XYZ file of C-alpha atoms in Angstrom:
355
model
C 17.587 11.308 -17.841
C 16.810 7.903 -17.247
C 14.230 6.421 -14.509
C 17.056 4.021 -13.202
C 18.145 5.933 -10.039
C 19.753 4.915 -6.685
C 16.320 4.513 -5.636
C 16.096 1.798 -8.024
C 19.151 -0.011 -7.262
C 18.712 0.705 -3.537
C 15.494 -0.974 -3.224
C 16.323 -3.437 -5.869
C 12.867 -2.674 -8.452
C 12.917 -1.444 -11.956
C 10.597 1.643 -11.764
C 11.297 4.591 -8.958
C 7.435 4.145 -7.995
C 6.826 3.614 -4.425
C 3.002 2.937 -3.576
C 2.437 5.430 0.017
C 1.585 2.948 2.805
C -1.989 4.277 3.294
C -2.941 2.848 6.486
C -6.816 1.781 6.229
C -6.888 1.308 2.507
C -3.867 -0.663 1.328
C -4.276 -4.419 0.881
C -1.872 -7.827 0.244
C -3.010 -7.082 -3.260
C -2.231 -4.098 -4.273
C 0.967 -4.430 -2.244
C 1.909 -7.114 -4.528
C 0.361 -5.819 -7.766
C 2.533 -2.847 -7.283
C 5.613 -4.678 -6.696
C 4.937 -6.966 -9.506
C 4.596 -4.316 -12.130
C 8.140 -2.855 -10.959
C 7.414 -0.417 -8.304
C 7.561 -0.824 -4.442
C 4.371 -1.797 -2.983
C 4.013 -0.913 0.673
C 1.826 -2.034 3.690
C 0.204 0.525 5.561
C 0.714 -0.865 9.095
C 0.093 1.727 10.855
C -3.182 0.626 12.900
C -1.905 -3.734 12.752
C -2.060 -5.711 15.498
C 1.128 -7.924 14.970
C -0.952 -10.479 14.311
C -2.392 -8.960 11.337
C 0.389 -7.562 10.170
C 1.640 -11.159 9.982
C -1.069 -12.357 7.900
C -0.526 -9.172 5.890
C 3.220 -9.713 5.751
C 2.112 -14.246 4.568
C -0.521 -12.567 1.918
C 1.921 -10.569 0.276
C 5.116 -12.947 -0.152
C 2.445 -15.267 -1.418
C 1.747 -12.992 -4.092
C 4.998 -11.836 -5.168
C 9.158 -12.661 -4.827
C 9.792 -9.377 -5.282
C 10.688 -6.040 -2.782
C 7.813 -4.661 -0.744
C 7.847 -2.355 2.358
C 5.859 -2.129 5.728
C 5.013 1.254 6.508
C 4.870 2.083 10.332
C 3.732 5.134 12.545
C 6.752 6.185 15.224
C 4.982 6.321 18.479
C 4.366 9.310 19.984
C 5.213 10.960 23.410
C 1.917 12.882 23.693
C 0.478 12.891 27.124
C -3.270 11.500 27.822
C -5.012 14.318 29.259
C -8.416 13.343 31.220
C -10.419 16.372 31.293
C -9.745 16.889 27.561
C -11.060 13.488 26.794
C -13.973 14.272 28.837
C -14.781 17.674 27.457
C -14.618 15.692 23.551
C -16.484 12.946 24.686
C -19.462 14.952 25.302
C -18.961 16.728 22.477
C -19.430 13.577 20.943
C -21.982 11.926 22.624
C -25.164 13.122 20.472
C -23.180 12.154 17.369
C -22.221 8.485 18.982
C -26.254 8.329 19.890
C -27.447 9.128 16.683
C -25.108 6.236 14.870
C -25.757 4.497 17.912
C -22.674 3.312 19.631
C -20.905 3.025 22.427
C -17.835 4.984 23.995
C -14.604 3.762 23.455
C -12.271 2.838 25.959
C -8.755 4.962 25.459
C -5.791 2.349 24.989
C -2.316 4.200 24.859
C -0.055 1.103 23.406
C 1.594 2.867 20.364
C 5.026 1.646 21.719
C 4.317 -1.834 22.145
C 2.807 -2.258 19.099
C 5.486 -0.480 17.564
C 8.320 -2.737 19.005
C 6.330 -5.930 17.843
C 6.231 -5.003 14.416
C 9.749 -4.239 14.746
C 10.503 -7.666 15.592
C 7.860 -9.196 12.983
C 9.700 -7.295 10.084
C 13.425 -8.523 11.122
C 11.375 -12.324 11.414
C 9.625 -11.887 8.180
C 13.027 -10.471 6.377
C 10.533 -7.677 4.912
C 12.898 -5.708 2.723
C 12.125 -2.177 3.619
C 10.738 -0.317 6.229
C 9.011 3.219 6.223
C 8.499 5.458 8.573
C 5.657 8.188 9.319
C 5.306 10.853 12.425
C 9.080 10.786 13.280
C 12.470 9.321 13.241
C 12.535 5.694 15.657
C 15.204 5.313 18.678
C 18.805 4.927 16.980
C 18.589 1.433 18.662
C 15.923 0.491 16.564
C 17.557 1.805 13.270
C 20.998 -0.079 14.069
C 18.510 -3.268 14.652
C 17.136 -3.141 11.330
C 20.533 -1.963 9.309
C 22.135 -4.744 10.753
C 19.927 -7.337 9.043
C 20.195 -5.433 5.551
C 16.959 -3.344 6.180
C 16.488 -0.229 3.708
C 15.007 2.740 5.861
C 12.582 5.237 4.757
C 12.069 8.788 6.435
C 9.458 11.190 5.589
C 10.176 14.917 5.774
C 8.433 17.986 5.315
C 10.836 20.573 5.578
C 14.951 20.352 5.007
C 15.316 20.416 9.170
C 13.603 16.981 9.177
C 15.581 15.690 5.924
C 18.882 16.433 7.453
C 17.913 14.928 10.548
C 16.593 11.654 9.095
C 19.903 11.678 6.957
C 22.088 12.084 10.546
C 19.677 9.242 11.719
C 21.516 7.068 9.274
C 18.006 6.390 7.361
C 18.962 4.786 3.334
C 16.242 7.375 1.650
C 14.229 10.497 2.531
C 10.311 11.188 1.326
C 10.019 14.973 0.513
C 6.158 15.225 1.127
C 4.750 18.477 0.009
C 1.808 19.672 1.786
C -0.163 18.675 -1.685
C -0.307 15.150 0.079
C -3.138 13.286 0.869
C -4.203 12.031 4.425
C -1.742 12.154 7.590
C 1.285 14.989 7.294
C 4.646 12.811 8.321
C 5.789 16.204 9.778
C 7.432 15.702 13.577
C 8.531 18.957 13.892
C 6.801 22.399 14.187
C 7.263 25.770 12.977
C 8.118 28.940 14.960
C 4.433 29.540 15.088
C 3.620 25.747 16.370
C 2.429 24.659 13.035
C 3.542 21.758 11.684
C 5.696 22.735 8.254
C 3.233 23.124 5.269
C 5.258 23.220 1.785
C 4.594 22.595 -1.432
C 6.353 19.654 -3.216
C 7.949 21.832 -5.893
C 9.413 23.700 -3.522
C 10.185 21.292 -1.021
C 12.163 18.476 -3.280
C 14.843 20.627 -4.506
C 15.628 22.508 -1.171
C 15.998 18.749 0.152
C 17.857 17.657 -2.470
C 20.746 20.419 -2.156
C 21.076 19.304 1.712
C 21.681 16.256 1.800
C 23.670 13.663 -0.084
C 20.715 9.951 0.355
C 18.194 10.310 -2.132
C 15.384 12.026 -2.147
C 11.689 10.650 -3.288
C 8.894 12.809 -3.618
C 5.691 12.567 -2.235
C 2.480 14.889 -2.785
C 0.173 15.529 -5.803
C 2.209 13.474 -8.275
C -0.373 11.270 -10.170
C 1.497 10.516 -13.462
C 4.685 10.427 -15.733
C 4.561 14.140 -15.862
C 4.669 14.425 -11.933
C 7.462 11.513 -12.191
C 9.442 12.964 -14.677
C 8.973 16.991 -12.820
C 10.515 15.822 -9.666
C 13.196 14.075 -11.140
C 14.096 17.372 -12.769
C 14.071 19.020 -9.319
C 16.232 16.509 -7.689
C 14.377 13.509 -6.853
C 14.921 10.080 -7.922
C 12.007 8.673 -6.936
C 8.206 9.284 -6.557
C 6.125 8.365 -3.393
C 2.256 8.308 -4.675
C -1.053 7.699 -2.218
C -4.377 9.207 -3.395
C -3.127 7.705 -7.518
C -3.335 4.619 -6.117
C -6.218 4.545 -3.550
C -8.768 4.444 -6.767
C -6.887 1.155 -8.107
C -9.364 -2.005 -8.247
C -7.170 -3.347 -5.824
C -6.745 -0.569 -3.030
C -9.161 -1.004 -0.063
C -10.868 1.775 0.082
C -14.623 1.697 -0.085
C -16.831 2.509 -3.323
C -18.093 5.759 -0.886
C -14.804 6.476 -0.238
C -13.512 6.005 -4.258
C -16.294 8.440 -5.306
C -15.567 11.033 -3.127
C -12.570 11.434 -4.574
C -14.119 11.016 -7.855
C -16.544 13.766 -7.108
C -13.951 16.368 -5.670
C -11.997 18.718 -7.161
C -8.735 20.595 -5.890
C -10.257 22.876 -3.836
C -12.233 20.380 -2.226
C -9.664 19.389 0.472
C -8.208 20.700 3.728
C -5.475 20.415 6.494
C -7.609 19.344 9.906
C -6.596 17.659 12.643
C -10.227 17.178 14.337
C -10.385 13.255 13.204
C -6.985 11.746 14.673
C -5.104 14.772 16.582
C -2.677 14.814 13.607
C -3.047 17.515 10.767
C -4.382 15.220 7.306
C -5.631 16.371 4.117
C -8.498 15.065 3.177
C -11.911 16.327 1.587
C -13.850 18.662 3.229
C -17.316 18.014 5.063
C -19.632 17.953 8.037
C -17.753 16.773 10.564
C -14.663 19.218 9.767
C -17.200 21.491 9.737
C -18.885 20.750 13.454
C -15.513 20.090 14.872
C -14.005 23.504 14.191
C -17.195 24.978 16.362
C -15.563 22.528 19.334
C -14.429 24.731 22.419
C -11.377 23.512 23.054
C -8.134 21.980 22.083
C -8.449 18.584 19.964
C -6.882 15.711 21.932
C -3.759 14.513 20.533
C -3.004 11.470 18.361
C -3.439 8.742 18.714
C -6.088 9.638 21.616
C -8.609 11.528 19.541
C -7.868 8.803 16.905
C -9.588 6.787 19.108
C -12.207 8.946 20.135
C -13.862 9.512 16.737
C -13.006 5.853 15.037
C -16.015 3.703 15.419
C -18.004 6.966 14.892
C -16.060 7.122 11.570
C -16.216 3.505 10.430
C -20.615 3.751 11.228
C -20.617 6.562 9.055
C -18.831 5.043 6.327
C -20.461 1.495 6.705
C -24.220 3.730 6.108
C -22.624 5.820 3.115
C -22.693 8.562 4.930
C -19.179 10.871 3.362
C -20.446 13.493 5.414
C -19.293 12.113 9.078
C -15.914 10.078 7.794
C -12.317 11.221 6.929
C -11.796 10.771 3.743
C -7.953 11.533 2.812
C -7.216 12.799 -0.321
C -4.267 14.580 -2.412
C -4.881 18.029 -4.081
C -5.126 16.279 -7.244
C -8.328 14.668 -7.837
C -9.088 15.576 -11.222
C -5.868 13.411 -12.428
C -7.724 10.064 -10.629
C -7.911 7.225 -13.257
C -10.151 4.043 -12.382
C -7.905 0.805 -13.099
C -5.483 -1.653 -11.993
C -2.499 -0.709 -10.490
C -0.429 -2.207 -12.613
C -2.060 -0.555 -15.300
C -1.519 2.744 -13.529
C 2.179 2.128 -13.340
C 2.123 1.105 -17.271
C 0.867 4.188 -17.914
C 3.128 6.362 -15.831
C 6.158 4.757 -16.775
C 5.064 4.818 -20.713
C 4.071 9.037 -20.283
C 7.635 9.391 -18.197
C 9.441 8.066 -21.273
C 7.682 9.793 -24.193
C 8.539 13.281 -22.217
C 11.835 11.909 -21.697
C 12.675 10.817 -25.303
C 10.021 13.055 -26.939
């Protein structure tokens, strides 16, 4: 088995690495550092103005020639409910007071923003585009293939791999429910749940579906996770919380030692900071919000709702009123450059390969 895969030659970089498009923690650098080591280092774009995702976009072909991706969030069709956001914002309000700020004003422009980046990556010639929550409009696909485009999907079950694969996407993300942060799910289960399964079980029932290749996402930290999916079918890794302790991820010190600090029980599936189920490590606010009443607004409205209350807490040091998104593997975090990280994993891949 080697580690040259369509993946590889699809995306055009040596190693089948791909760095998750984190929104909130990735940066120009370790975009670049990624791609300059020989995997695929990704923007997470999700939250960007166009305007900073074009200075995002500059930063990064500044730092590297080589093949990066923009990762974007497919809007959603969720409706804006009033009374809900009513009924949260006083739930809210003592918290808000005792960080002291204000309430935010609700701004529902997902699509727009969407559309513009759209536009900004067919401008920019960015290489490859993934995508998160859902597959885009087929206009918007045939857009982007036209100009030579490689698409990502993200799945979480084999209904939303075969349907990313009819979408005419290049290659799928199998993300086991091991993953840190934001679930890419965008489909539900009989019991209106979005699709929780594990990696190990998810890459290989993906992988006998469909005929693109297959990357997988969640818990994979090193060369063993590299060279285990590969033996299931994939041939490619997707990896978040591995890199989001790199010197060059964004994420803050308070945010790096959590992760430090946790171990893999510490995390949980909760939708209570965005409206969209994440894993991330369990605290506080989880804890206050699952007393709440009624049904959490949906994303990206409750995204809204809780931000600046998030971004206070984090600015103090306080982990105990901020998401902090993490993988189930915490114990395999290493402290070093990313394209130290990749060294490693590629070196560990190829002793088990030609051990």
């Amino acid at each position: 088995m080697k580690l040259t895969t369509r993946v590889t030659s699809m995306l055009n970089v040596k190693y089948p690495i791909i760095q998750a498009g984190m929104a909130g923690s990735t940066t120009p650098e370790l975009v670049a550092t990624v791609s300059n080591a020989g995997g695929l280092g990704t923007i997470g774009a999700g939250y960007f103005s166009s305007d900073r995702l074009e200075q995002e976009i500059t930063y990064v072909q500044e730092l590297t020639d080589l093949p990066y991706a923009v990762n974007l969030f497919v809007p959603s069709d969720k409706l804006y409910v009033p009374e809900q956001v009513e009924h949260m914002n006083a739930w809210l309000k003592p918290y808000r007071r005792a960080f002291n700020i204000e309430e935010p004003v609700i701004n529902i422009t997902e699509k727009q923003q969407f559309e513009d980046a759209i536009e900004l990556i067919i401008e920019k010639g960015v290489p490859a585009v993934s995508f998160t929550f859902g597959i885009p409009e087929q206009t918007v696909i045939e857009k982007l293939k036209a100009r030579h485009i490689k698409l990502i999907g993200t799945a979480t079950s084999v209904e939303e791999a075969i349907a990313i694969e009819s979408a005419g996407m290049d290659v799928v993300v199998a993300q086991g429910s091991e993953a840190g942060g934001h679930r890419g799910a965008f489909s539900e289960t009989a019991s209106q749940l979005t699709p929780l399964v594990g990696t190990m079980s998810l890459v290989p029932q993906i992988a006998d579906q469909i005929n693109i290749p297959v990357v997988a996402a969640g818990g994979i930290m090193d060369g063993r996770g590299l060279v285990a999916s590969m033996v299931l079918g994939a041939e490619g890794v997707q990896m978040g919380t591995a890199f989001l302790t790199s010197d060059e991820s964004g994420a803050s010190q308070l945010y790096k030692n959590a992760i430090s600090q946790s171990k893999e029980t510490d995390t949980v599936v909760t939708n209570v900071f965005t409206g969209k189920p994440a894993r991330g490590i369990d605290n506080e606010f989880i804890h206050k919000m699952n007393e709440y009443d009624d049904n959490i607004p949906d994303y990206p409205i409750q995204n809204q709702l809780t931000n600046a209350l998030r971004k206070e807490a984090a600015k103090t040091g306080n982990a105990q009123w901020t998401h902090l998104w993490s993988g189930q593997s915490p114990r395999l975090i290493q402290h070093l450059s990313a394209w130290t990280l990749i060294e490693n994993i590629v070196k560990q891949a190829n002793e088990i390969l030609n051990g």
